[in-house]
Amino acid sequence: MPDLPDYDSPAALKTFLEVRGMAMQKKFGQNFLVNGTSRQRLIDALELQEGQSVWEIGPGLGAMTAGLLTKNINLSVFEIDRGFISVLKDLFSESENFSIIEGDVLRTWKKAIELKGIPDRFFGNLPYNIAAVIIADTISAGVRFDRALFTIQKEVAQRMTAKPGTEDYSSFSVLCQWAYDVAPVMDLAPGCFWPRPNVTSRAVVLNKKEKWPQCDAPEVFLSLLRGLFSSRRKTVKNNFSAWLALSPYLPQGGNPDDLARELLQTAGIDPSSRAETFELQVFLRLADTVYYAGKNK
Ligand code: SAM
């Protein structure tokens, strides 16, 4: 393996890039984790076993990649930056259990699952602009990983672990907690990264729920979830009737307010309550109520 750059030294990384005529691209949320202790803690938290398949999103110059490859796993990395891709090829392509999936991970991950199956571990010090999207996209597509570990903006992490009745509780909280047990691992101060981001980051671990709480029509649940949180100040009845009005579940000529009241009563939900106080089971129950009411019409 060629000499690796000193991943703990911003000065060394800067020179490494300059020598190759490369520049950082702000639009790709590029902040390198230059703290070796934090990198080791993240790798430990993945609880890797030899031979496992692991995906890393956004390897950058390979700071995490190098550590991951010491674990005798099969590693696929997703990187969008052409310059970084050529560096990664130089540094790691001698490793036969290493492959690069080039391009925007939001466009490539589904195909990768078709080709390689769902990996055992899903990891990334994620670029801030795509963190919530990739997590939501995979869950919404019905794909869950045994264990996922992400470093993300602390605010996004707080939404992922938020409980009903708190300010951070959102449709994203419900979505994440539907599929996974989510727990914080550690906070990473801006100084752990180069360049320094403006925000604190947090690593979170997502462990696949043993029993995925199901409903009979996940697509109704996913759409309803967004609808019920669309305006936080409104009661569930108001958000629900606005959602029904635009849904295929409102019969032609039907009154969305009346249908909302009727379905909420069937599901045992107080129309004056607010979605931000609901446990997961309440959303699942309402989704099924909508689905079966539509089927029986
Ligand atoms: N893993 C490295 C580390 O910890 O030092 C770099 C992490 S940096 C926060 C995010 C990385 O994701 C960068 O390498 C960036 O080029 C890459 N990236 C950004 N958007 C991406 C996308 N849509 N698909 C794939 N990679 C992306």
Tab-separated table of N, CA, C and O in Angstrom, residues 128-247:
chain	number	residue	atom	x	y	z
A	128	TYR	N	-23.114	17.148	5.390
A	128	TYR	CA	-24.321	17.636	6.061
A	128	TYR	C	-25.540	17.713	5.141
A	128	TYR	O	-26.656	17.472	5.561
A	129	ASN	N	-25.280	18.037	3.867
A	129	ASN	CA	-26.443	18.288	3.000
A	129	ASN	C	-27.194	17.036	2.590
A	129	ASN	O	-28.326	17.129	2.124
A	130	ILE	N	-26.607	15.850	2.744
A	130	ILE	CA	-27.362	14.661	2.314
A	130	ILE	C	-27.676	13.700	3.460
A	130	ILE	O	-28.317	12.669	3.242
A	131	ALA	N	-27.242	14.050	4.682
A	131	ALA	CA	-27.349	13.087	5.788
A	131	ALA	C	-28.788	12.597	5.997
A	131	ALA	O	-29.066	11.390	5.934
A	132	ALA	N	-29.703	13.531	6.223
A	132	ALA	CA	-31.082	13.113	6.525
A	132	ALA	C	-31.712	12.429	5.312
A	132	ALA	O	-32.506	11.493	5.455
A	133	VAL	N	-31.327	12.881	4.117
A	133	VAL	CA	-31.952	12.334	2.897
A	133	VAL	C	-31.595	10.861	2.710
A	133	VAL	O	-32.469	10.030	2.454
A	134	ILE	N	-30.310	10.534	2.859
A	134	ILE	CA	-29.922	9.135	2.618
A	134	ILE	C	-30.540	8.215	3.677
A	134	ILE	O	-30.995	7.109	3.365
A	135	ILE	N	-30.617	8.695	4.907
A	135	ILE	CA	-31.202	7.864	5.963
A	135	ILE	C	-32.693	7.651	5.670
A	135	ILE	O	-33.200	6.528	5.694
A	136	ALA	N	-33.392	8.736	5.353
A	136	ALA	CA	-34.835	8.629	5.076
A	136	ALA	C	-35.094	7.796	3.817
A	136	ALA	O	-36.028	6.992	3.777
A	137	ASP	N	-34.267	7.979	2.800
A	137	ASP	CA	-34.482	7.245	1.536
A	137	ASP	C	-34.386	5.736	1.741
A	137	ASP	O	-35.194	4.976	1.205
A	138	THR	N	-33.371	5.307	2.482
A	138	THR	CA	-33.200	3.860	2.648
A	138	THR	C	-34.367	3.282	3.467
A	138	THR	O	-34.945	2.265	3.086
A	139	ILE	N	-34.731	3.957	4.550
A	139	ILE	CA	-35.838	3.432	5.370
A	139	ILE	C	-37.130	3.420	4.550
A	139	ILE	O	-37.866	2.437	4.554
A	140	SER	N	-37.384	4.508	3.832
A	140	SER	CA	-38.627	4.587	3.051
A	140	SER	C	-38.694	3.508	1.982
A	140	SER	O	-39.772	3.064	1.604
A	141	ALA	N	-37.515	3.091	1.496
A	141	ALA	CA	-37.491	2.037	0.469
A	141	ALA	C	-37.564	0.643	1.099
A	141	ALA	O	-37.464	-0.366	0.398
A	142	GLY	N	-37.688	0.588	2.414
A	142	GLY	CA	-37.812	-0.714	3.086
A	142	GLY	C	-36.480	-1.397	3.308
A	142	GLY	O	-36.424	-2.600	3.578
A	143	VAL	N	-35.386	-0.639	3.186
A	143	VAL	CA	-34.046	-1.224	3.364
A	143	VAL	C	-33.526	-0.865	4.751
A	143	VAL	O	-33.459	0.311	5.116
A	144	ARG	N	-33.139	-1.899	5.507
A	144	ARG	CA	-32.552	-1.657	6.827
A	144	ARG	C	-31.239	-2.418	6.930
A	144	ARG	O	-31.104	-3.516	6.401
A	145	PHE	N	-30.303	-1.827	7.642
A	145	PHE	CA	-29.000	-2.447	7.841
A	145	PHE	C	-28.957	-2.965	9.272
A	145	PHE	O	-29.568	-2.378	10.160
A	146	ASP	N	-28.219	-4.060	9.497
A	146	ASP	CA	-28.132	-4.575	10.872
A	146	ASP	C	-27.672	-3.479	11.812
A	146	ASP	O	-28.194	-3.301	12.899
A	147	ARG	N	-26.631	-2.766	11.372
A	147	ARG	CA	-26.143	-1.640	12.176
A	147	ARG	C	-25.654	-0.541	11.241
A	147	ARG	O	-24.927	-0.813	10.286
A	148	ALA	N	-26.085	0.677	11.535
A	148	ALA	CA	-25.581	1.824	10.786
A	148	ALA	C	-24.996	2.806	11.793
A	148	ALA	O	-25.466	2.886	12.935
A	149	LEU	N	-23.972	3.497	11.376
A	149	LEU	CA	-23.326	4.474	12.263
A	149	LEU	C	-22.998	5.701	11.427
A	149	LEU	O	-22.303	5.583	10.413
A	150	PHE	N	-23.508	6.835	11.859
A	150	PHE	CA	-23.290	8.050	11.086
A	150	PHE	C	-22.804	9.179	11.969
A	150	PHE	O	-23.281	9.331	13.103
A	151	THR	N	-21.890	9.968	11.431
A	151	THR	CA	-21.560	11.244	12.065
A	151	THR	C	-22.310	12.305	11.283
A	151	THR	O	-22.163	12.403	10.060
A	152	ILE	N	-23.137	13.053	12.008
A	152	ILE	CA	-24.017	14.019	11.361
A	152	ILE	C	-24.076	15.289	12.214
A	152	ILE	O	-23.558	15.320	13.326
A	153	GLN	N	-24.748	16.273	11.680
A	153	GLN	CA	-24.950	17.503	12.439
A	153	GLN	C	-25.726	17.174	13.720
A	153	GLN	O	-26.684	16.404	13.672
A	154	LYS	N	-25.310	17.762	14.845
A	154	LYS	CA	-25.933	17.411	16.116
A	154	LYS	C	-27.454	17.613	16.094
A	154	LYS	O	-28.204	16.804	16.645
A	155	GLU	N	-27.892	18.685	15.438
A	155	GLU	CA	-29.351	18.959	15.389
A	155	GLU	C	-30.106	17.817	14.713
A	155	GLU	O	-31.216	17.469	15.117
A	156	VAL	N	-29.517	17.273	13.659
A	156	VAL	CA	-30.179	16.170	12.945
A	156	VAL	C	-30.204	14.929	13.847
A	156	VAL	O	-31.214	14.221	13.942
A	157	ALA	N	-29.102	14.712	14.559
A	157	ALA	CA	-29.025	13.566	15.486
A	157	ALA	C	-30.086	13.707	16.582
A	157	ALA	O	-30.723	12.720	16.972
A	158	GLN	N	-30.284	14.921	17.055
A	158	GLN	CA	-31.286	15.131	18.113
A	158	GLN	C	-32.690	14.808	17.600
A	158	GLN	O	-33.509	14.264	18.329
A	159	ARG	N	-32.928	15.129	16.330
A	159	ARG	CA	-34.251	14.787	15.762
A	159	ARG	C	-34.410	13.269	15.663
A	159	ARG	O	-35.502	12.731	15.856
A	160	MET	N	-33.317	12.590	15.367
A	160	MET	CA	-33.416	11.130	15.198
A	160	MET	C	-33.761	10.421	16.496
A	160	MET	O	-34.391	9.373	16.482
A	161	THR	N	-33.320	10.985	17.632
A	161	THR	CA	-33.541	10.303	18.914
A	161	THR	C	-34.662	10.956	19.731
A	161	THR	O	-34.946	10.514	20.843
A	162	ALA	N	-35.291	12.000	19.181
A	162	ALA	CA	-36.282	12.768	19.967
A	162	ALA	C	-37.498	11.921	20.336
A	162	ALA	O	-37.929	11.046	19.576
A	163	LYS	N	-38.032	12.202	21.513
A	163	LYS	CA	-39.207	11.468	22.001
A	163	LYS	C	-40.473	12.308	21.790
A	163	LYS	O	-40.394	13.540	21.716
A	164	PRO	N	-41.644	11.638	21.745
A	164	PRO	CA	-42.899	12.383	21.570
A	164	PRO	C	-43.039	13.486	22.611
A	164	PRO	O	-42.635	13.313	23.756
A	165	GLY	N	-43.598	14.610	22.166
A	165	GLY	CA	-43.858	15.711	23.099
A	165	GLY	C	-42.682	16.660	23.242
A	165	GLY	O	-42.767	17.649	23.957
A	166	THR	N	-41.559	16.379	22.560
A	166	THR	CA	-40.423	17.303	22.643
A	166	THR	C	-40.336	18.122	21.357
A	166	THR	O	-40.883	17.736	20.325
A	167	GLU	N	-39.599	19.210	21.458
A	167	GLU	CA	-39.517	20.154	20.336
A	167	GLU	C	-38.897	19.522	19.089
A	167	GLU	O	-39.262	19.859	17.963
A	168	ASP	N	-37.950	18.607	19.301
A	168	ASP	CA	-37.230	18.017	18.160
A	168	ASP	C	-37.985	16.872	17.487
A	168	ASP	O	-37.546	16.368	16.454
A	169	TYR	N	-39.077	16.428	18.088
A	169	TYR	CA	-39.815	15.273	17.547
A	169	TYR	C	-40.481	15.671	16.229
A	169	TYR	O	-41.237	16.646	16.168
A	170	SER	N	-40.179	14.902	15.175
A	170	SER	CA	-40.673	15.246	13.839
A	170	SER	C	-40.987	13.959	13.088
A	170	SER	O	-40.767	12.862	13.614
A	171	SER	N	-41.443	14.117	11.845
A	171	SER	CA	-41.713	12.912	11.051
A	171	SER	C	-40.415	12.103	10.871
A	171	SER	O	-40.444	10.876	10.808
A	172	PHE	N	-39.271	12.791	10.838
A	172	PHE	CA	-37.986	12.091	10.681
A	172	PHE	C	-37.670	11.254	11.929
A	172	PHE	O	-37.132	10.155	11.818
A	173	SER	N	-38.045	11.761	13.110
A	173	SER	CA	-37.838	10.980	14.346
A	173	SER	C	-38.636	9.684	14.265
A	173	SER	O	-38.133	8.596	14.580
A	174	VAL	N	-39.902	9.804	13.869
A	174	VAL	CA	-40.778	8.628	13.827
A	174	VAL	C	-40.244	7.622	12.800
A	174	VAL	O	-40.178	6.419	13.066
A	175	LEU	N	-39.831	8.158	11.653
A	175	LEU	CA	-39.313	7.292	10.589
A	175	LEU	C	-38.096	6.491	11.081
A	175	LEU	O	-38.033	5.265	10.926
A	176	CYS	N	-37.144	7.189	11.688
A	176	CYS	CA	-35.915	6.516	12.158
A	176	CYS	C	-36.240	5.498	13.246
A	176	CYS	O	-35.728	4.379	13.235
A	177	GLN	N	-37.124	5.895	14.175
A	177	GLN	CA	-37.404	5.017	15.317
A	177	GLN	C	-38.367	3.885	14.944
A	177	GLN	O	-38.526	2.930	15.701
A	178	TRP	N	-38.992	4.005	13.788
A	178	TRP	CA	-39.814	2.906	13.250
A	178	TRP	C	-38.899	1.732	12.880
A	178	TRP	O	-39.175	0.576	13.198
A	179	ALA	N	-37.797	2.069	12.236
A	179	ALA	CA	-36.919	1.035	11.683
A	179	ALA	C	-35.800	0.609	12.633
A	179	ALA	O	-35.340	-0.528	12.594
A	180	TYR	N	-35.347	1.538	13.466
A	180	TYR	CA	-34.122	1.295	14.247
A	180	TYR	C	-34.283	1.715	15.707
A	180	TYR	O	-35.069	2.607	16.020
A	181	ASP	N	-33.461	1.105	16.561
A	181	ASP	CA	-33.193	1.680	17.882
A	181	ASP	C	-32.029	2.642	17.661
A	181	ASP	O	-30.956	2.210	17.221
A	182	VAL	N	-32.267	3.907	17.936
A	182	VAL	CA	-31.255	4.935	17.634
A	182	VAL	C	-30.656	5.448	18.937
A	182	VAL	O	-31.393	5.764	19.873
A	183	ALA	N	-29.331	5.529	19.008
A	183	ALA	CA	-28.687	6.025	20.240
A	183	ALA	C	-27.459	6.864	19.898
A	183	ALA	O	-26.741	6.557	18.936
A	184	PRO	N	-27.223	7.922	20.685
A	184	PRO	CA	-26.007	8.718	20.458
A	184	PRO	C	-24.762	7.935	20.864
A	184	PRO	O	-24.817	7.140	21.811
A	185	VAL	N	-23.670	8.153	20.145
A	185	VAL	CA	-22.393	7.512	20.496
A	185	VAL	C	-21.464	8.535	21.142
A	185	VAL	O	-20.938	8.311	22.220
A	186	MET	N	-21.283	9.665	20.477
A	186	MET	CA	-20.433	10.733	21.042
A	186	MET	C	-20.611	12.011	20.229
A	186	MET	O	-21.047	11.965	19.078
A	187	ASP	N	-20.266	13.125	20.856
A	187	ASP	CA	-20.252	14.403	20.143
A	187	ASP	C	-18.845	14.671	19.634
A	187	ASP	O	-17.865	14.274	20.275
A	188	LEU	N	-18.777	15.337	18.483
A	188	LEU	CA	-17.471	15.701	17.923
A	188	LEU	C	-17.460	17.213	17.722
A	188	LEU	O	-18.257	17.754	16.935
A	189	ALA	N	-16.566	17.877	18.439
A	189	ALA	CA	-16.474	19.343	18.374
A	189	ALA	C	-15.961	19.757	16.995
A	189	ALA	O	-15.298	18.957	16.315
A	190	PRO	N	-16.254	20.996	16.584
A	190	PRO	CA	-15.779	21.457	15.267
A	190	PRO	C	-14.279	21.246	15.078
A	190	PRO	O	-13.822	20.917	13.989
A	191	GLY	N	-13.492	21.362	16.165
A	191	GLY	CA	-12.034	21.215	16.062
A	191	GLY	C	-11.571	19.813	15.712
A	191	GLY	O	-10.388	19.614	15.391
A	192	CYS	N	-12.474	18.826	15.745
A	192	CYS	CA	-12.088	17.463	15.337
A	192	CYS	C	-11.955	17.358	13.823
A	192	CYS	O	-11.509	16.329	13.306
A	193	PHE	N	-12.443	18.390	13.121
A	193	PHE	CA	-12.480	18.330	11.650
A	193	PHE	C	-11.615	19.427	11.038
A	193	PHE	O	-11.406	20.486	11.633
A	194	TRP	N	-11.159	19.156	9.832
A	194	TRP	CA	-10.534	20.192	9.021
A	194	TRP	C	-11.125	20.124	7.622
A	194	TRP	O	-11.178	19.035	7.062
A	195	PRO	N	-11.579	21.254	7.083
A	195	PRO	CA	-11.766	22.542	7.754
A	195	PRO	C	-12.814	22.436	8.866
A	195	PRO	O	-13.674	21.547	8.816
A	196	ARG	N	-12.733	23.368	9.832
A	196	ARG	CA	-13.685	23.350	10.956
A	196	ARG	C	-15.082	23.696	10.465
A	196	ARG	O	-15.257	24.750	9.846
A	197	PRO	N	-16.062	22.838	10.728
A	197	PRO	CA	-17.443	23.219	10.389
A	197	PRO	C	-17.965	24.244	11.410
A	197	PRO	O	-17.351	24.442	12.453
A	198	ASN	N	-19.100	24.855	11.104
A	198	ASN	CA	-19.662	25.848	12.040
A	198	ASN	C	-20.479	25.200	13.139
A	198	ASN	O	-20.946	25.886	14.039
A	199	VAL	N	-20.701	23.899	13.032
A	199	VAL	CA	-21.626	23.241	13.957
A	199	VAL	C	-20.938	22.071	14.656
A	199	VAL	O	-19.916	21.572	14.182
A	200	THR	N	-21.531	21.658	15.776
A	200	THR	CA	-21.060	20.445	16.449
A	200	THR	C	-21.663	19.239	15.733
A	200	THR	O	-22.785	19.291	15.229
A	201	SER	N	-20.904	18.164	15.705
A	201	SER	CA	-21.405	16.929	15.084
A	201	SER	C	-21.673	15.898	16.174
A	201	SER	O	-21.155	16.003	17.285
A	202	ARG	N	-22.472	14.930	15.819
A	202	ARG	CA	-22.748	13.839	16.756
A	202	ARG	C	-22.752	12.523	15.982
A	202	ARG	O	-23.304	12.462	14.876
A	203	ALA	N	-22.122	11.510	16.571
A	203	ALA	CA	-22.203	10.176	15.970
A	203	ALA	C	-23.398	9.459	16.585
A	203	ALA	O	-23.606	9.528	17.802
A	204	VAL	N	-24.184	8.820	15.743
A	204	VAL	CA	-25.336	8.049	16.232
A	204	VAL	C	-25.276	6.639	15.671
A	204	VAL	O	-24.832	6.433	14.544
A	205	VAL	N	-25.715	5.690	16.488
A	205	VAL	CA	-25.752	4.305	16.016
A	205	VAL	C	-27.215	3.898	15.849
A	205	VAL	O	-28.071	4.257	16.662
A	206	LEU	N	-27.473	3.188	14.749
A	206	LEU	CA	-28.826	2.717	14.458
A	206	LEU	C	-28.776	1.191	14.421
A	206	LEU	O	-28.097	0.612	13.554
A	207	ASN	N	-29.430	0.566	15.360
A	207	ASN	CA	-29.487	-0.896	15.368
A	207	ASN	C	-30.859	-1.336	14.886
A	207	ASN	O	-31.887	-0.860	15.393
A	208	LYS	N	-30.843	-2.231	13.916
A	208	LYS	CA	-32.107	-2.710	13.338
A	208	LYS	C	-33.006	-3.262	14.436
A	208	LYS	O	-32.550	-4.062	15.262
A	209	LYS	N	-34.271	-2.833	14.456
A	209	LYS	CA	-35.192	-3.362	15.465
A	209	LYS	C	-35.431	-4.841	15.195
A	209	LYS	O	-35.667	-5.226	14.054
A	210	GLU	N	-35.377	-5.620	16.248
A	210	GLU	CA	-35.610	-7.062	16.112
A	210	GLU	C	-36.928	-7.316	15.401
A	210	GLU	O	-37.011	-8.045	14.432
A	211	LYS	N	-37.963	-6.656	15.914
A	211	LYS	CA	-39.274	-6.794	15.269
A	211	LYS	C	-39.644	-5.434	14.697
A	211	LYS	O	-39.833	-4.474	15.446
A	212	TRP	N	-39.733	-5.353	13.394
A	212	TRP	CA	-40.062	-4.075	12.755
A	212	TRP	C	-41.562	-3.846	12.921
A	212	TRP	O	-42.360	-4.618	12.375
A	213	PRO	N	-41.990	-2.849	13.692
A	213	PRO	CA	-43.424	-2.640	13.886
A	213	PRO	C	-44.085	-2.323	12.541
A	213	PRO	O	-43.791	-1.286	11.961
A	214	GLN	N	-44.862	-3.231	12.078
A	214	GLN	CA	-45.397	-3.102	10.724
A	214	GLN	C	-46.801	-2.535	10.711
A	214	GLN	O	-47.523	-2.583	11.695
A	215	CYS	N	-47.167	-2.005	9.561
A	215	CYS	CA	-48.573	-1.711	9.296
A	215	CYS	C	-48.854	-2.342	7.943
A	215	CYS	O	-47.934	-2.788	7.262
A	216	ASP	N	-50.132	-2.382	7.557
A	216	ASP	CA	-50.457	-3.126	6.338
A	216	ASP	C	-50.186	-2.349	5.060
A	216	ASP	O	-50.157	-2.930	3.990
A	217	ALA	N	-50.019	-1.045	5.194
A	217	ALA	CA	-49.757	-0.241	3.996
A	217	ALA	C	-48.669	0.790	4.316
A	217	ALA	O	-48.968	1.956	4.584
A	218	PRO	N	-47.399	0.362	4.277
A	218	PRO	CA	-46.312	1.291	4.633
A	218	PRO	C	-46.331	2.579	3.807
A	218	PRO	O	-45.960	3.644	4.295
A	219	GLU	N	-46.792	2.480	2.558
A	219	GLU	CA	-46.776	3.698	1.736
A	219	GLU	C	-47.776	4.734	2.273
A	219	GLU	O	-47.537	5.937	2.204
A	220	VAL	N	-48.876	4.246	2.861
A	220	VAL	CA	-49.836	5.183	3.483
A	220	VAL	C	-49.191	5.794	4.731
A	220	VAL	O	-49.238	7.005	4.947
A	221	PHE	N	-48.570	4.952	5.531
A	221	PHE	CA	-47.894	5.420	6.744
A	221	PHE	C	-46.869	6.514	6.425
A	221	PHE	O	-46.840	7.572	7.071
A	222	LEU	N	-46.033	6.280	5.397
A	222	LEU	CA	-44.963	7.231	5.076
A	222	LEU	C	-45.529	8.578	4.617
A	222	LEU	O	-45.057	9.642	5.025
A	223	SER	N	-46.558	8.504	3.795
A	223	SER	CA	-47.153	9.743	3.302
A	223	SER	C	-47.897	10.478	4.419
A	223	SER	O	-47.770	11.692	4.596
A	224	LEU	N	-48.649	9.701	5.195
A	224	LEU	CA	-49.428	10.274	6.300
A	224	LEU	C	-48.520	10.976	7.313
A	224	LEU	O	-48.842	12.058	7.822
A	225	LEU	N	-47.382	10.346	7.572
A	225	LEU	CA	-46.424	10.894	8.536
A	225	LEU	C	-46.042	12.325	8.165
A	225	LEU	O	-46.063	13.234	8.993
A	226	ARG	N	-45.707	12.502	6.897
A	226	ARG	CA	-45.329	13.854	6.452
A	226	ARG	C	-46.518	14.797	6.585
A	226	ARG	O	-46.388	15.934	7.018
A	227	GLY	N	-47.692	14.291	6.218
A	227	GLY	CA	-48.894	15.130	6.283
A	227	GLY	C	-49.209	15.574	7.698
A	227	GLY	O	-49.535	16.743	7.941
A	228	LEU	N	-49.088	14.661	8.651
A	228	LEU	CA	-49.496	14.992	10.023
A	228	LEU	C	-48.537	15.971	10.701
A	228	LEU	O	-48.894	16.626	11.671
A	229	PHE	N	-47.304	16.053	10.182
A	229	PHE	CA	-46.343	17.005	10.759
A	229	PHE	C	-46.218	18.263	9.899
A	229	PHE	O	-45.352	19.088	10.145
A	230	SER	N	-47.088	18.379	8.865
A	230	SER	CA	-46.835	19.468	7.909
A	230	SER	C	-46.979	20.841	8.564
A	230	SER	O	-46.292	21.776	8.197
A	231	SER	N	-47.860	20.986	9.526
A	231	SER	CA	-47.924	22.261	10.242
A	231	SER	C	-48.022	21.955	11.732
A	231	SER	O	-49.038	21.450	12.207
A	232	ARG	N	-46.938	22.249	12.440
A	232	ARG	CA	-46.862	21.823	13.846
A	232	ARG	C	-47.896	22.501	14.726
A	232	ARG	O	-48.269	21.974	15.768
A	233	ARG	N	-48.338	23.693	14.321
A	233	ARG	CA	-49.280	24.397	15.206
A	233	ARG	C	-50.703	23.861	15.061
A	233	ARG	O	-51.572	24.168	15.838
A	234	LYS	N	-50.935	23.088	14.010
A	234	LYS	CA	-52.311	22.631	13.762
A	234	LYS	C	-52.626	21.343	14.526
A	234	LYS	O	-51.733	20.533	14.794
A	235	THR	N	-53.911	21.149	14.795
A	235	THR	CA	-54.343	19.904	15.433
A	235	THR	C	-54.218	18.763	14.433
A	235	THR	O	-54.132	18.988	13.220
A	236	VAL	N	-54.256	17.548	14.950
A	236	VAL	CA	-54.179	16.395	14.056
A	236	VAL	C	-55.353	16.405	13.074
A	236	VAL	O	-55.195	16.066	11.900
A	237	LYS	N	-56.494	16.864	13.543
A	237	LYS	CA	-57.666	16.863	12.653
A	237	LYS	C	-57.421	17.765	11.437
A	237	LYS	O	-57.709	17.409	10.300
A	238	ASN	N	-56.851	18.933	11.692
A	238	ASN	CA	-56.629	19.869	10.583
A	238	ASN	C	-55.554	19.389	9.612
A	238	ASN	O	-55.741	19.455	8.396
A	239	ASN	N	-54.443	18.900	10.149
A	239	ASN	CA	-53.403	18.378	9.243
A	239	ASN	C	-53.901	17.145	8.491
A	239	ASN	O	-53.628	16.970	7.311
A	240	PHE	N	-54.643	16.322	9.200
A	240	PHE	CA	-55.131	15.070	8.601
A	240	PHE	C	-56.138	15.374	7.491
A	240	PHE	O	-56.085	14.775	6.413
A	241	SER	N	-57.042	16.308	7.718
A	241	SER	CA	-58.043	16.570	6.676
A	241	SER	C	-57.377	17.230	5.463
A	241	SER	O	-57.757	16.944	4.321
A	242	ALA	N	-56.332	18.054	5.692
A	242	ALA	CA	-55.600	18.645	4.549
A	242	ALA	C	-54.917	17.528	3.756
A	242	ALA	O	-54.890	17.554	2.518
A	243	TRP	N	-54.373	16.535	4.466
A	243	TRP	CA	-53.716	15.409	3.783
A	243	TRP	C	-54.750	14.584	3.015
A	243	TRP	O	-54.538	14.219	1.851
A	244	LEU	N	-55.892	14.318	3.676
A	244	LEU	CA	-56.941	13.518	3.018
A	244	LEU	C	-57.438	14.196	1.742
A	244	LEU	O	-57.690	13.535	0.729
A	245	ALA	N	-57.540	15.528	1.804
A	245	ALA	CA	-58.085	16.275	0.654
A	245	ALA	C	-57.247	16.036	-0.600
A	245	ALA	O	-57.772	16.065	-1.712
A	246	LEU	N	-55.944	15.791	-0.419
A	246	LEU	CA	-55.054	15.596	-1.571
A	246	LEU	C	-54.753	14.122	-1.818
A	246	LEU	O	-53.947	13.784	-2.673
A	247	SER	N	-55.371	13.251	-1.022
A	247	SER	CA	-55.034	11.820	-1.125
A	247	SER	C	-56.074	11.084	-1.964
A	247	SER	O	-57.187	11.580	-2.173
